[in-house]
Amino acid sequence: MSRKIKKVAVLGAGTMGAQIAGHLANAGIPSLLYDLNQELANNGLKTLTTLKPAPLYDKKNVELIQPCNYEEHINLLNDVDWVIEAVAEKLSIKHKVFENVVSHVKDDVILSTNTSGLSVEEIRKSLPDNFQDRFLLTHFFNPPRYLRLVEVVTDGVDKDIINTMVDFLENALGKGVVYAKDTPNFIANRIGVYGMMLTLKMTEEMGLTVEEVDKLTGTIVGRPKSATFRTSDVVGLDIMTHVATSSYERCLDDEERDTFKIPDYLQKLVKEGRLGQKTKAGFYKKTDEGILSLDFKTLEYTPQKRVRFDGYRLAKDRSTTSEKIKALTYSDDKAGKFFWEILSRTLIYSANRIPEISDDIVNVDNAMKWGFGWELGPFETWDAIGVETSINRMKDEGKNVPSWVEEMVSRERCTFYDTSEGQKTFYHIPDKVGKTIKSHEKSINLSIEKSKGNEIKRDWSASLIDLGDGVLNVEFHSILQPTLNPIDTSLADTINDALDLVEDGKYVGFVMGHDGQNFCAGANLKLILQACEEENWKTLENIIKNLQDLTQRIRFLKAPVVAAPFNLVLGGGYELIGPCAKRVAFAELYCGLVEVGVGLIPGAGGNLRILLNLIDSTGNKKIPPFQISQKALEVIGFAKVSFSAQHAKKLNYLKPDDEIILNRDHLIQRAKEVVLELTDGYEPPEYRNNILLAGKGGRVAMMVALKGYRVRGKISSHDEFIAKKLAFVLTGGDKGGPTKPVDEQYLLDIEREAFLSLCGEEKTHDRIRYMLKKGKPLRN
């Protein structure tokens, strides 16, 4: 029977230890943060409120962490359930720390190390016999808040301890656990750093530039935007060389051992202190003239050149990441040849590491997705490019394809993974057959649900899936922009279809959720711009009116609609989740009404939603109407975006009773449960016809403040123009005021009118064009 972890001690208040304590605090778990003296512990705690990106969901979370030193606070250790060591990567230091604390912990405490590459067995040797089966590896990836991966090595560990830790890591901290072997650099760093070192080597051999390689190894192939060289700068060239050197020195039988050898130019950069972001120079250098990139021949920094490759253009035209990778892999130009070389060798290397570093492909794929931010793991990528086609090419080029991969294909299994009839299987090497991947009891995988035949409608941008128990799911999957899932008529029609089915009594409610990269980044700006340029105002008004009607229909449905938002939820994305009965949100929620950035204001009910949330948030305490309008203007007018779900509650995008889940995989299942919990006796909210806002007098005060901002250069003239339109809506237009209530429909009508009037402004068109081209707002 698994135990509960209620309090934790983190040994080591350096960057990593402090951030682990910070993420424990994010989850509501108190911790003791230890270091050699109180100043070091206090400094570690202080970094949590200053580091970027922010380690905490809310700065107040730091109150759950107590900075400690070993001399004064050692006895506090007898109150913790888990002790995690995160001190310097030296065996002697780790041994000494454990030797100092073991006599002060309680008998059933769990011990773990956060080492990134030292032998777990070697560290274990410093522990008394009674701690041997309670000691394991729990290797968090940096930064712990944002990277999901925790590698565990559980050799010789009591099963109850393993169950307790895995349950805690997955359910309390929202982590993805992979089971590694006690080998140098474990799974993710072994493969990830191999891929990076190989990329460095091929960049030099093929004469590519830093910016060209980052273009080919970034988002276009489902990798982080920082790609290869920018990632190296962020991690630190000294850290990367340390990990690579560790693999070179300790992996004596590795067939690709020489790839880990540090090239001369990299050694020189490290020797000169050009370590990347922390020294402001590495592979890139930020200057007043812009960001320069390293020339490998001269080791000087030069202006970046525009990257043009036919293979890149081919990949960019594809819809999904799988298709993009395949297009680039088989492109005949220099980009394709480069990418094929690093990809094919990485795939072979990954396959050769089983069972050395892990027992199966699932752990390897998950490690690379959760630790390095790959959208597809190595074996998922191999499936995407075609296993048979690729291994034939590998053999034609004299590459050594691992025998187990050839054997798999010879057994007429041509993919590493298969999803059908409600099961997802992976090729299990020892048994030479497909083995079912067990579904987590708290997770719903929509691909598996669809393979059961539960998809009842599929459109261009959305689908309806029967989740069982009378609950429907609306899945977003934009064909044109799958990473952003913008709102279009297909998505709106599918949600309306779901509403129809619930109204007809065929379902008790529905969930709005999916498994994509981002929930919804707003309206389809291309369609809005096209309508503006064609002056097709009637069509545009109908689209906006239909979206307003849709959001109100969600709000007043006589059955619960529960949204499961995550990551980006911007503009119209928020307007879809705002009227739902409840939201079950992923902790990483970047939510906001950001329309002013493209020269508009919210047009599908976003203004009404924030006003009602503000009014409801006061409870029995009445806040003056002016403050309601003013707070709404501050949030919407400055396009405030939450940096977590906790922050979204402070900004009134989420309501106080909305739930926050740290493990994204659990969102849809929990949202389904909430639908069922709300169903019995559910009543939609009452229509509001008594909304009191600031009125004309309050609006005048806002206009004066806006003019002051513009005069001082804090906002542009067009910003002021937009803000005045927004203020008109948020203060209740011509009819509203502190003693003149207005209703919901009136606010929607004046919102729509203001939105359409801004669509006629040329400066708004310029903002939309700039956003579509550059991906950031224009301040004109």
PDB file of C-alpha atoms in Angstrom, residues 141-255:
ATOM      1  CA  PHE A 141      15.047  18.070 -15.804  1.00  0.00           C
ATOM      2  CA  ASN A 142      15.820  21.768 -15.684  1.00  0.00           C
ATOM      3  CA  PRO A 143      13.717  23.858 -15.309  1.00  0.00           C
ATOM      4  CA  PRO A 144      11.546  21.521 -13.181  1.00  0.00           C
ATOM      5  CA  ARG A 145       8.403  23.606 -13.556  1.00  0.00           C
ATOM      6  CA  TYR A 146       8.420  23.487 -17.351  1.00  0.00           C
ATOM      7  CA  LEU A 147      10.084  20.196 -18.290  1.00  0.00           C
ATOM      8  CA  ARG A 148       7.920  17.240 -17.493  1.00  0.00           C
ATOM      9  CA  LEU A 149      10.551  14.523 -17.326  1.00  0.00           C
ATOM     10  CA  VAL A 150      11.700  12.728 -14.202  1.00  0.00           C
ATOM     11  CA  GLU A 151      13.994   9.756 -14.824  1.00  0.00           C
ATOM     12  CA  VAL A 152      13.927   7.094 -12.148  1.00  0.00           C
ATOM     13  CA  VAL A 153      16.310   4.224 -11.479  1.00  0.00           C
ATOM     14  CA  THR A 154      14.667   1.757  -9.128  1.00  0.00           C
ATOM     15  CA  ASP A 155      17.118  -1.160  -8.993  1.00  0.00           C
ATOM     16  CA  GLY A 156      16.893  -2.841  -5.578  1.00  0.00           C
ATOM     17  CA  VAL A 157      14.149  -0.492  -4.355  1.00  0.00           C
ATOM     18  CA  ASP A 158      11.150  -1.712  -2.361  1.00  0.00           C
ATOM     19  CA  LYS A 159       8.032  -1.935  -4.557  1.00  0.00           C
ATOM     20  CA  ASP A 160       5.979   0.106  -2.097  1.00  0.00           C
ATOM     21  CA  ILE A 161       8.567   2.897  -2.267  1.00  0.00           C
ATOM     22  CA  ILE A 162       8.476   2.844  -6.081  1.00  0.00           C
ATOM     23  CA  ASN A 163       4.675   3.014  -6.133  1.00  0.00           C
ATOM     24  CA  THR A 164       4.655   5.878  -3.636  1.00  0.00           C
ATOM     25  CA  MET A 165       7.198   7.930  -5.578  1.00  0.00           C
ATOM     26  CA  VAL A 166       5.714   7.335  -9.027  1.00  0.00           C
ATOM     27  CA  ASP A 167       2.239   8.165  -7.752  1.00  0.00           C
ATOM     28  CA  PHE A 168       3.526  11.364  -6.139  1.00  0.00           C
ATOM     29  CA  LEU A 169       5.590  12.450  -9.146  1.00  0.00           C
ATOM     30  CA  GLU A 170       2.786  11.853 -11.635  1.00  0.00           C
ATOM     31  CA  ASN A 171      -0.277  12.899  -9.670  1.00  0.00           C
ATOM     32  CA  ALA A 172       0.970  15.538  -7.225  1.00  0.00           C
ATOM     33  CA  LEU A 173       3.751  17.110  -9.310  1.00  0.00           C
ATOM     34  CA  GLY A 174       2.354  16.418 -12.788  1.00  0.00           C
ATOM     35  CA  LYS A 175       5.531  14.726 -13.983  1.00  0.00           C
ATOM     36  CA  GLY A 176       6.144  12.139 -16.658  1.00  0.00           C
ATOM     37  CA  VAL A 177       8.127   9.255 -15.206  1.00  0.00           C
ATOM     38  CA  VAL A 178      10.449   7.111 -17.299  1.00  0.00           C
ATOM     39  CA  TYR A 179      12.313   4.051 -16.064  1.00  0.00           C
ATOM     40  CA  ALA A 180      16.019   4.240 -16.822  1.00  0.00           C
ATOM     41  CA  LYS A 181      19.002   1.992 -16.232  1.00  0.00           C
ATOM     42  CA  ASP A 182      21.955   3.020 -14.074  1.00  0.00           C
ATOM     43  CA  THR A 183      24.067   4.004 -17.090  1.00  0.00           C
ATOM     44  CA  PRO A 184      26.016   7.204 -17.836  1.00  0.00           C
ATOM     45  CA  ASN A 185      23.649  10.168 -18.334  1.00  0.00           C
ATOM     46  CA  PHE A 186      20.659   7.779 -18.215  1.00  0.00           C
ATOM     47  CA  ILE A 187      18.221   8.117 -21.184  1.00  0.00           C
ATOM     48  CA  ALA A 188      17.445  11.669 -22.273  1.00  0.00           C
ATOM     49  CA  ASN A 189      20.896  13.209 -21.892  1.00  0.00           C
ATOM     50  CA  ARG A 190      22.580  10.180 -23.447  1.00  0.00           C
ATOM     51  CA  ILE A 191      20.523  10.422 -26.634  1.00  0.00           C
ATOM     52  CA  GLY A 192      19.890  14.163 -26.589  1.00  0.00           C
ATOM     53  CA  VAL A 193      23.526  15.169 -26.158  1.00  0.00           C
ATOM     54  CA  TYR A 194      24.544  12.575 -28.763  1.00  0.00           C
ATOM     55  CA  GLY A 195      22.151  14.257 -31.198  1.00  0.00           C
ATOM     56  CA  MET A 196      23.527  17.694 -30.352  1.00  0.00           C
ATOM     57  CA  MET A 197      27.178  16.636 -30.680  1.00  0.00           C
ATOM     58  CA  LEU A 198      26.415  14.890 -33.969  1.00  0.00           C
ATOM     59  CA  THR A 199      24.693  18.045 -35.215  1.00  0.00           C
ATOM     60  CA  LEU A 200      27.739  20.143 -34.279  1.00  0.00           C
ATOM     61  CA  LYS A 201      29.974  17.725 -36.131  1.00  0.00           C
ATOM     62  CA  MET A 202      27.818  17.659 -39.289  1.00  0.00           C
ATOM     63  CA  THR A 203      27.412  21.439 -39.251  1.00  0.00           C
ATOM     64  CA  GLU A 204      31.174  21.792 -39.516  1.00  0.00           C
ATOM     65  CA  GLU A 205      31.565  19.002 -42.079  1.00  0.00           C
ATOM     66  CA  MET A 206      28.815  20.257 -44.396  1.00  0.00           C
ATOM     67  CA  GLY A 207      29.648  23.922 -44.038  1.00  0.00           C
ATOM     68  CA  LEU A 208      26.309  25.110 -42.667  1.00  0.00           C
ATOM     69  CA  THR A 209      25.799  28.168 -40.508  1.00  0.00           C
ATOM     70  CA  VAL A 210      24.528  28.277 -36.949  1.00  0.00           C
ATOM     71  CA  GLU A 211      21.277  29.943 -38.042  1.00  0.00           C
ATOM     72  CA  GLU A 212      20.730  27.457 -40.892  1.00  0.00           C
ATOM     73  CA  VAL A 213      21.010  24.499 -38.551  1.00  0.00           C
ATOM     74  CA  ASP A 214      18.689  26.048 -35.967  1.00  0.00           C
ATOM     75  CA  LYS A 215      16.149  26.638 -38.721  1.00  0.00           C
ATOM     76  CA  LEU A 216      16.297  22.960 -39.695  1.00  0.00           C
ATOM     77  CA  THR A 217      16.291  21.496 -36.179  1.00  0.00           C
ATOM     78  CA  GLY A 218      13.625  23.653 -34.498  1.00  0.00           C
ATOM     79  CA  THR A 219       9.869  23.960 -34.699  1.00  0.00           C
ATOM     80  CA  ILE A 220       9.735  22.811 -38.334  1.00  0.00           C
ATOM     81  CA  VAL A 221      10.495  19.255 -37.118  1.00  0.00           C
ATOM     82  CA  GLY A 222       8.616  19.437 -33.813  1.00  0.00           C
ATOM     83  CA  ARG A 223      11.584  20.449 -31.676  1.00  0.00           C
ATOM     84  CA  PRO A 224      11.793  23.513 -29.394  1.00  0.00           C
ATOM     85  CA  LYS A 225      12.176  26.934 -30.998  1.00  0.00           C
ATOM     86  CA  SER A 226      15.659  27.123 -29.494  1.00  0.00           C
ATOM     87  CA  ALA A 227      16.643  24.180 -31.759  1.00  0.00           C
ATOM     88  CA  THR A 228      20.309  23.112 -31.403  1.00  0.00           C
ATOM     89  CA  PHE A 229      22.681  26.031 -30.966  1.00  0.00           C
ATOM     90  CA  ARG A 230      20.313  28.315 -29.087  1.00  0.00           C
ATOM     91  CA  THR A 231      19.523  25.402 -26.733  1.00  0.00           C
ATOM     92  CA  SER A 232      23.264  24.899 -26.200  1.00  0.00           C
ATOM     93  CA  ASP A 233      23.599  28.560 -25.261  1.00  0.00           C
ATOM     94  CA  VAL A 234      20.687  28.335 -22.829  1.00  0.00           C
ATOM     95  CA  VAL A 235      21.990  25.145 -21.192  1.00  0.00           C
ATOM     96  CA  GLY A 236      25.535  26.455 -21.143  1.00  0.00           C
ATOM     97  CA  LEU A 237      28.416  25.247 -23.304  1.00  0.00           C
ATOM     98  CA  ASP A 238      30.298  24.198 -20.175  1.00  0.00           C
ATOM     99  CA  ILE A 239      27.390  22.007 -19.030  1.00  0.00           C
ATOM    100  CA  MET A 240      26.982  20.467 -22.482  1.00  0.00           C
ATOM    101  CA  THR A 241      30.684  19.655 -22.760  1.00  0.00           C
ATOM    102  CA  HIS A 242      30.632  18.175 -19.245  1.00  0.00           C
ATOM    103  CA  VAL A 243      27.783  15.794 -20.144  1.00  0.00           C
ATOM    104  CA  ALA A 244      29.379  14.894 -23.488  1.00  0.00           C
ATOM    105  CA  THR A 245      32.745  14.272 -21.829  1.00  0.00           C
ATOM    106  CA  SER A 246      31.045  12.084 -19.232  1.00  0.00           C
ATOM    107  CA  SER A 247      29.612   9.894 -22.004  1.00  0.00           C
ATOM    108  CA  TYR A 248      32.965   9.774 -23.792  1.00  0.00           C
ATOM    109  CA  GLU A 249      34.901   8.779 -20.663  1.00  0.00           C
ATOM    110  CA  ARG A 250      32.391   6.290 -19.257  1.00  0.00           C
ATOM    111  CA  CYS A 251      30.799   4.695 -22.339  1.00  0.00           C
ATOM    112  CA  LEU A 252      33.856   2.805 -23.542  1.00  0.00           C
ATOM    113  CA  ASP A 253      31.876   0.289 -25.614  1.00  0.00           C
ATOM    114  CA  ASP A 254      29.620   2.861 -27.291  1.00  0.00           C
ATOM    115  CA  GLU A 255      29.889   2.422 -31.083  1.00  0.00           C
TER     116      GLU A 255
END
